[in-house]
mmCIF file of C-alpha atoms in Angstrom:
data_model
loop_
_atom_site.group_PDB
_atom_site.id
_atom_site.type_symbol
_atom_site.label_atom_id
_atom_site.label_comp_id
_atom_site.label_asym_id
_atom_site.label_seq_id
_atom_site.Cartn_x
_atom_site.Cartn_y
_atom_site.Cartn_z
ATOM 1 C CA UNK A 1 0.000 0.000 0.000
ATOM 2 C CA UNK A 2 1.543 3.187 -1.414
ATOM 3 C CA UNK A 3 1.931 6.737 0.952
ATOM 4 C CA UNK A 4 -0.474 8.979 -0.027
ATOM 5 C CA UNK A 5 1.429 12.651 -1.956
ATOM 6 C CA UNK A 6 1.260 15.960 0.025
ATOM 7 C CA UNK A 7 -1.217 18.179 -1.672
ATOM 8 C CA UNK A 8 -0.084 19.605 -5.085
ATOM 9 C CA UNK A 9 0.802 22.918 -4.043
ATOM 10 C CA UNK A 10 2.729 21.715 -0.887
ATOM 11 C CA UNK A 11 4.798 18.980 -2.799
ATOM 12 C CA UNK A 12 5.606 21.548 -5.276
ATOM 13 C CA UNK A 13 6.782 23.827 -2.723
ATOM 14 C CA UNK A 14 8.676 21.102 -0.760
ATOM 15 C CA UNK A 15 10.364 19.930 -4.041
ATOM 16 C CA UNK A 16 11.944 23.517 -4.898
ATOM 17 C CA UNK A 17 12.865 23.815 -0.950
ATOM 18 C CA UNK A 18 14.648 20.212 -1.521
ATOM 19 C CA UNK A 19 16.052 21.331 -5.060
ATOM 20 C CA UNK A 20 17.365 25.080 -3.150
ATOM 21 C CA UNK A 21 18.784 22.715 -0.381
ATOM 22 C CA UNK A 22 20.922 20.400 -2.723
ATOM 23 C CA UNK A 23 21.753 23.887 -4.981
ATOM 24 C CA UNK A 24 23.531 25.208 -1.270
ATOM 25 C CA UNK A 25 25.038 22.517 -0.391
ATOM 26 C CA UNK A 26 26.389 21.926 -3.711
ATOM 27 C CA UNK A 27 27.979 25.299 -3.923
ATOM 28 C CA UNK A 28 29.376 24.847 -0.202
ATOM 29 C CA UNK A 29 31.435 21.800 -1.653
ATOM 30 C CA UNK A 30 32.268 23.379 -4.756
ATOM 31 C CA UNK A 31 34.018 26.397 -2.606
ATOM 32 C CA UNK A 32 35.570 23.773 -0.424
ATOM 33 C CA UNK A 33 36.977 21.420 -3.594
ATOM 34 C CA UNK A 34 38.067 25.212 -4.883
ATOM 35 C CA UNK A 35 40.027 26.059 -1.798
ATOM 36 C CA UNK A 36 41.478 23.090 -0.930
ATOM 37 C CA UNK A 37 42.806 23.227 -5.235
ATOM 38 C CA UNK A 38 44.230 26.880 -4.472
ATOM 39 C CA UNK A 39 45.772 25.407 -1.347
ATOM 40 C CA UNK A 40 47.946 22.398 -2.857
ATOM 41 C CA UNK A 41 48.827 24.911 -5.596
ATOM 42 C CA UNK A 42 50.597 27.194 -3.565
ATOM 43 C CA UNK A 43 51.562 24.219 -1.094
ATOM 44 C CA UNK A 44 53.262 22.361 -4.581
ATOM 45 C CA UNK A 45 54.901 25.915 -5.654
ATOM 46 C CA UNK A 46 56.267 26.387 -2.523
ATOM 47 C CA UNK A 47 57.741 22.984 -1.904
ATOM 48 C CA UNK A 48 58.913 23.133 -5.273
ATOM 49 C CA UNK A 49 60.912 26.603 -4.260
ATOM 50 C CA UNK A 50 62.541 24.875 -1.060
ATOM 51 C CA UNK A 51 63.457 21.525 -2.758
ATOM 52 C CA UNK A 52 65.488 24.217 -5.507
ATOM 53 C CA UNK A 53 67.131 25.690 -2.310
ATOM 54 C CA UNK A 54 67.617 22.338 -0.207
ATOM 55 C CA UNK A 55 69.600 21.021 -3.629
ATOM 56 C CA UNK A 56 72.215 23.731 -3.012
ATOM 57 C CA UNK A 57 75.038 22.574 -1.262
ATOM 58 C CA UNK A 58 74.844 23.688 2.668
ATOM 59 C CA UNK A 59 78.436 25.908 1.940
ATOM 60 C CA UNK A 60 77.279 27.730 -1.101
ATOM 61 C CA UNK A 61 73.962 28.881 0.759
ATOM 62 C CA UNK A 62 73.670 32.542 1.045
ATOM 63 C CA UNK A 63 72.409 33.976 4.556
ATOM 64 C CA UNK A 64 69.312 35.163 2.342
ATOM 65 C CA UNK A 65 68.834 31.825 1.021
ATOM 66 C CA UNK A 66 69.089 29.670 4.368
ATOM 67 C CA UNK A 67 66.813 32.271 6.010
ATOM 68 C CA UNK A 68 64.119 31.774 2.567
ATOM 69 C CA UNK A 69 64.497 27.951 3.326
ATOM 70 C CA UNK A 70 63.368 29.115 7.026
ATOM 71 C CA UNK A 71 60.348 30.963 5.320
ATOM 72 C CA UNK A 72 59.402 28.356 3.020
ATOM 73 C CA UNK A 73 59.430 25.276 5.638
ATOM 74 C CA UNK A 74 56.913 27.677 8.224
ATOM 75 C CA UNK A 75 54.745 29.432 4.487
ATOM 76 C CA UNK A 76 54.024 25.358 4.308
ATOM 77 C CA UNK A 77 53.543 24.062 7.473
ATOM 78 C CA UNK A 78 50.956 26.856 7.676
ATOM 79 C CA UNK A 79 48.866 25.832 4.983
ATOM 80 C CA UNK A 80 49.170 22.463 5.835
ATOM 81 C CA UNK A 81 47.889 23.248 8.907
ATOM 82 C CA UNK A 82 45.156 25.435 6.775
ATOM 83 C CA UNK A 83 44.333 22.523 4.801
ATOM 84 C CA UNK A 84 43.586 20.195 8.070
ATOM 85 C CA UNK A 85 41.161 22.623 9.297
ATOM 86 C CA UNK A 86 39.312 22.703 5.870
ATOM 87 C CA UNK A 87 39.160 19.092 5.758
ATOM 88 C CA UNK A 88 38.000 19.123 9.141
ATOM 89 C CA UNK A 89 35.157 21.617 8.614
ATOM 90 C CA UNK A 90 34.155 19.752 5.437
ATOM 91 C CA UNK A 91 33.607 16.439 7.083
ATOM 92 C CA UNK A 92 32.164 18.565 9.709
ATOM 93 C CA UNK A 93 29.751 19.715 7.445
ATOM 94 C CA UNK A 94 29.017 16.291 5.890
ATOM 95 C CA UNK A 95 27.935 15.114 8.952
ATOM 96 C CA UNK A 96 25.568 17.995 9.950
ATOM 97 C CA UNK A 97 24.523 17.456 6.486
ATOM 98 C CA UNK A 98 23.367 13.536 7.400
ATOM 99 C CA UNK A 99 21.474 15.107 10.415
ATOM 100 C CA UNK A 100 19.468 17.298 8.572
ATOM 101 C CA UNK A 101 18.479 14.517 6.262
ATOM 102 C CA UNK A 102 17.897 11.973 8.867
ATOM 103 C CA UNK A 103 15.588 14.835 10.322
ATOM 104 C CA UNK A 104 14.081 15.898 7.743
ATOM 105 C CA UNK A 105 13.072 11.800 6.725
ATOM 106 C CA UNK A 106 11.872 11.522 9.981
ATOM 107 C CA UNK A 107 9.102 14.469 9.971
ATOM 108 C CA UNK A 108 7.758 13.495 6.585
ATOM 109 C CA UNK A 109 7.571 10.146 7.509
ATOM 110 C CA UNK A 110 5.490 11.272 10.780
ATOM 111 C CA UNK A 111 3.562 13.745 7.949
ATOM 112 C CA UNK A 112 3.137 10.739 5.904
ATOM 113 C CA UNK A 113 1.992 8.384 8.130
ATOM 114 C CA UNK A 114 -0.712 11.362 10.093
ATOM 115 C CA UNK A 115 -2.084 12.020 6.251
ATOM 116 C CA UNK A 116 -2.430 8.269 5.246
ATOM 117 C CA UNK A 117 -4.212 7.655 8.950
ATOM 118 C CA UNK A 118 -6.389 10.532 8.581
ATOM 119 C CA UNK A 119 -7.523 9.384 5.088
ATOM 120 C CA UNK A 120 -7.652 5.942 6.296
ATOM 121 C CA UNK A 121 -10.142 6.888 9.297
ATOM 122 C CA UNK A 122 -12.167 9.283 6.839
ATOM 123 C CA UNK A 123 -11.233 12.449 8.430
#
């Protein structure tokens, strides 16, 4: 035996909530995926300055160049650090993101279950 449909008007209106929902969250992960891109970029361009350094024999290292190796080893280690806390928040957000929908499931089927009752008993 099938669940009853909301009412037109409310199922259309609870489909473009859903759809506006999805469209969010969608964009959240986009500006994650785009972060965490521009991240390992400069994370890759930087390691790639510091391995051109490190390959200098110690002796031939300028006092500019051993203090730049200084730079580049703490410019990384930030954004490492950077790109932790994004991960973090993103699986953070994942998970909220299962709560909602676990939620949301819940309520329509209590919804789902009053309506088909109510028709049921002729009310």
């Amino acid at each position: 035996m099938p669940f009853p449909s909301f009412p037109p008007i409310e199922g259309e209106l609870f489909r473009i909530e859903r759809i506006r929902e999805i469209l969010v969250r969608r964009e959240s992960e986009l500006r994650y995926m785009m972060d965490d891109i521009q991240l390992c970029k400069e994370i890759s361009r930087l390691k790639t300055e510091l391995q051109r350094l490190l390959a200098l024999p110690e002796n031939q290292k300028s006092n500019e160049e051993k203090q730049r190796e200084e730079e580049l080893v703490q410019q990384i280690h930030k954004l490492v650090e950077t790109r932790d806390f994004l991960v973090d928040d993103v699986e953070f957000e994942r998970l909220r993101e299962r709560e909602e929908d676990k939620e949301m499931a819940e309520f329509l089927q209590s919804k789902l279950s009053k309506s088909y009752l109510q028709r049921a008993s002729g009310c």
